[in-house]
Amino acid sequence: MTTTQQRPTTRAPRPDDATRPPRVISFSQKLSKWDLRFSPYLYISPFFIMFAIVGLFPIAYTAVISFMDWDLIRGEGEFIGFDQYIWILSQPHFWTALRNTFSIFLLSSVPQLVLAIFIAAVLDRNIRAKTFWRMAVLVPYVVAPIAVGLIFNAMFADQSGFINGILQSIGIGAIPWHVEPFWSHVAIATMVNYRWMGYNTLILLAAMQAVNRDFYEAATVDGAGPVRQFFSITLPSLKPTLIFVIITATIGGLQIFDEPRVFDQAGRGGSAQQWLTITLYLYDVGWGQWNFGRAAAMAWILFIIILLIGLLNLLITRTLVRDEGLRRELSKRQQKQQAQRALKEAQS
Amino acid sequence: MNSRALRRIGLVAGVATTSALVLAGCSGGGGDAASGGDENTLTLATFNDFGYTDELLAEFTEETGITVIHNKAATSNDARTNFFQKLGKTGLADVEGVEVDWFPEMMQYSDLVAPVPEDLKGRWLDWKEQAATDADGNLVAYGTDVGPQAICYRSDLFAAAGLPTDRAEVAELFPTWDAFFQVGSDYVAKTGQPFIDSANSVLQGVVNQLEVAYEEPDGTVVATENPDIRAAYDTVIDKAVPIAAYPGQWSDDWYASMASGEFAAMLCPPWMHGIIEGEAPDIAGWDVANAFPEGGGNWGGSYLVVPGNGANVENAQKLADWLTSPETQIKAFNNAGTFPSQPEAQSSADLTGFVSPYFNDAPTGQIGIDRANAITVTTFKGPKYFQYHDALGNAITRVFDGIEDKETSWNTWVNEVGSF
């Protein structure tokens, strides 16, 4: 590596310095200059090359196919413009799938994040056998989704299921998990929550541990109880992490596939599309009906939806979780506001 | 050089190695699947259980000196995905198993598989061969097994309901669908328990007796206009739904109900025997009646095909020929209960003399032969048969579950069909 080579000691030529011969830059010097300029790009290039091959190319190829009537087997297609997009948007199944996707997404993400924050807060406290509990919450994440599906399916079976057995024994009556859309969503969301809660808990726990302990000490001295400390210190400090967790949960939630796929034996979302999600529909159009053009168009529609929801999420999370307790400097506007507030207080 | 630079190099090296490994892995995986052109090795891909055990394949190696590498997919769906992803490209096994459910889809690409040699024609049951003959008159697939349906019943539950229990007497109860439903509704009225396992299996049975289901051989879609389909739908809704325990098969509830012995009868092709025996080992009283309403009906069965661009097409044809020969099919039947589709195999003593201890020593071999001979109609199944049939099955499930009434559900199906 020659990045630490010395700077040339000669003075740079000036236009009026006509008598001096022009300075010749040797090849090795040139090389070291290039090294300085281009090496960093070379170092990070493997990722981008990989991304271009396995990420960007398929995305672009999908876009091309989405405008074609594609025959996968013969590997040929005919350009038909936006027909595939129009077909999808005119399918009642697509709108049902969209409804189901959002319903399952909300039923899984919201309780999941609330519970994850709560569990993380508990784990953040001084409890016995900390590492054991922290590892334990991650165990469901290690279990393969298909295995989760099989176990939960046996539990959520309409007639012979364990859960309906309990519900009946306490007099509530059996819930038609595979008939009513809402209940099927609850059952699927339960599988999702079971699997992802521990993962989110650990991420939030890590963020909580990064909060400066002085804040808590000061709050304790000021007489704030644990609940007040949680809402006034912990939660605001979690903002950047929450944004990350919510965005990843959104992406994952809108792409939900495994759990609804294994919710019944056919994996096509139920007799009346009760739990058909967009990815499930996409899979069925692509691999069930071998219509890759339509599947590709649907993939792009899903991509756009996720992008929009992601942005929306970002905006909402930013406004909801306010900027107290953060360690970064205040913006100019906030400084001004604070100054004005202080002035008002001083005047009154 | 400082430690930071070193760390950076390490990182780059790490990333580069990883990506190289991943890339190598990708290309390596693709290459392995193809047979590679070795004269003495053949690959065979099947799913579920065709009955092709290692011992059986070793016999082929002994006869010809060709080693067979056997890849088994877990389910027919996995095999289907793999098959269509690679058909027309490379990477398929030299001999591939194809299930009747997605066989019509494959027939659209019949030019991509090697035809069966002329001299083998006539080996299989007529209708099995007919379904595998393409528009140019080429037989393109080697039939393995068939699913001639009979009726499995629980003699103990029949006795409790005052029905005959003797195999021959029970067989006389079901000459027609009307008779079948009559027995069913009497049973339900008397016992309050469901008579058959599922409504959709009846739909399967009725549709498999039609000559034209959803598409005509010339490609015209008649799904929603075909009066036979409407009649089948009406029959199933009006008569099968009230006597069935479940809308469809293969759900967790359905399996659990088989184990607990909730229903008294089911339509059963030979491959179902193994499923009943496996799921309900503690239930005594299962028996098989040599009968099926309105004659015969086939449900299930598979084919072998030889992809045309394989490296060893000629040897692969030899293997497919050997595997579907009557003698080998009998061995496969003994291994996995796959009922042979070759008339010659059906005269073998191994088959005619076969009794099933679980099914009260029923001569299931002879029953299968009789039921196969009773099949007179081959349902034409077009490339979209599966989609139409699946959607119609959903329509019945909706009525069964009370989500929609009979007419609404039918109209939903009509709309769905319009979008295919």
XYZ file of C-alpha atoms in Angstrom, chain A residues 1 3-4 40 42-44 46-47 50 53-54 71-75 87 91 93 150 153-154 157-161 178-180 261 263 265-266 268 270-274 281 283 287-290 292 294, chain B residues 1-2 5 8-9 12 15-16 19 22-23 77 80-82 84-85 87-89 105 108-112 246 248-253 256 386-387 390 393-395 397-398 401 403-404 412 416 419-420:
98
model
C 0.000 0.000 0.000
C -1.307 5.562 0.463
C 1.061 7.195 2.925
C -11.856 2.771 -1.969
C -12.425 -1.073 -5.659
C -12.663 -2.212 -2.049
C -16.395 -1.765 -1.884
C -17.488 -6.717 -4.571
C -20.737 -5.862 -2.849
C -22.753 -8.899 -6.411
C -25.722 -9.518 -10.555
C -28.135 -10.909 -7.984
C -43.424 -18.124 -21.967
C -40.963 -19.329 -19.378
C -40.439 -22.734 -20.867
C -39.599 -21.653 -24.366
C -37.896 -18.516 -22.987
C -55.058 -7.147 -15.759
C -58.575 -8.612 -10.580
C -58.386 -11.276 -6.096
C -46.970 -27.075 10.884
C -51.661 -25.341 11.962
C -52.266 -28.301 14.187
C -57.285 -26.574 13.171
C -61.016 -25.803 13.131
C -62.302 -29.058 14.611
C -59.386 -30.900 16.101
C -57.231 -27.930 17.083
C -60.040 -21.299 8.222
C -63.371 -19.728 7.282
C -63.599 -16.176 8.585
C -48.632 -20.530 2.407
C -51.883 -22.231 6.630
C -52.518 -27.820 2.523
C -53.203 -26.214 -0.872
C -53.615 -20.803 -2.363
C -58.423 -20.340 1.082
C -61.620 -21.063 -0.796
C -62.749 -17.427 -0.759
C -59.236 -15.922 -0.688
C -59.608 -15.343 3.045
C -51.058 -14.514 -5.283
C -46.480 -17.068 -6.491
C -45.565 -20.823 -10.473
C -49.122 -22.095 -10.423
C -50.310 -20.695 -13.728
C -46.878 -20.168 -15.268
C -44.496 -14.838 -15.576
C -48.314 -11.082 -14.809
C 1.078 0.023 6.776
C -1.116 0.677 9.742
C -5.305 -0.520 6.305
C -9.488 -2.996 5.308
C -7.566 -5.468 3.201
C -12.009 -6.815 1.101
C -15.957 -10.114 0.860
C -14.196 -11.174 -2.323
C -18.714 -13.585 -3.273
C -21.351 -17.772 -3.697
C -20.855 -17.354 -7.416
C -45.729 -29.719 -6.531
C -43.764 -29.671 -11.044
C -41.957 -26.404 -10.273
C -38.587 -27.956 -10.980
C -41.235 -26.504 -15.793
C -38.325 -24.309 -14.747
C -37.962 -27.897 -19.452
C -36.818 -26.183 -22.614
C -33.489 -25.367 -21.006
C -49.702 -28.642 -18.919
C -48.405 -28.224 -24.440
C -44.683 -28.801 -24.721
C -44.854 -32.360 -25.993
C -42.346 -31.463 -28.717
C -39.684 -31.029 -26.041
C -65.311 -31.865 5.478
C -61.966 -31.036 1.090
C -59.250 -33.537 1.809
C -55.742 -33.223 3.242
C -56.493 -30.644 5.939
C -55.312 -31.188 9.501
C -58.907 -31.766 10.519
C -57.367 -36.064 12.535
C -56.164 -27.891 -12.708
C -57.027 -24.189 -12.358
C -59.417 -26.155 -8.175
C -63.617 -27.089 -5.612
C -63.257 -23.747 -3.807
C -66.810 -22.853 -4.812
C -65.924 -25.292 -0.050
C -67.475 -21.823 0.208
C -68.437 -23.351 5.058
C -69.503 -18.224 3.236
C -71.671 -17.986 0.122
C -68.050 -16.207 -8.185
C -62.999 -16.302 -11.702
C -60.130 -14.029 -15.675
C -57.947 -17.079 -16.399
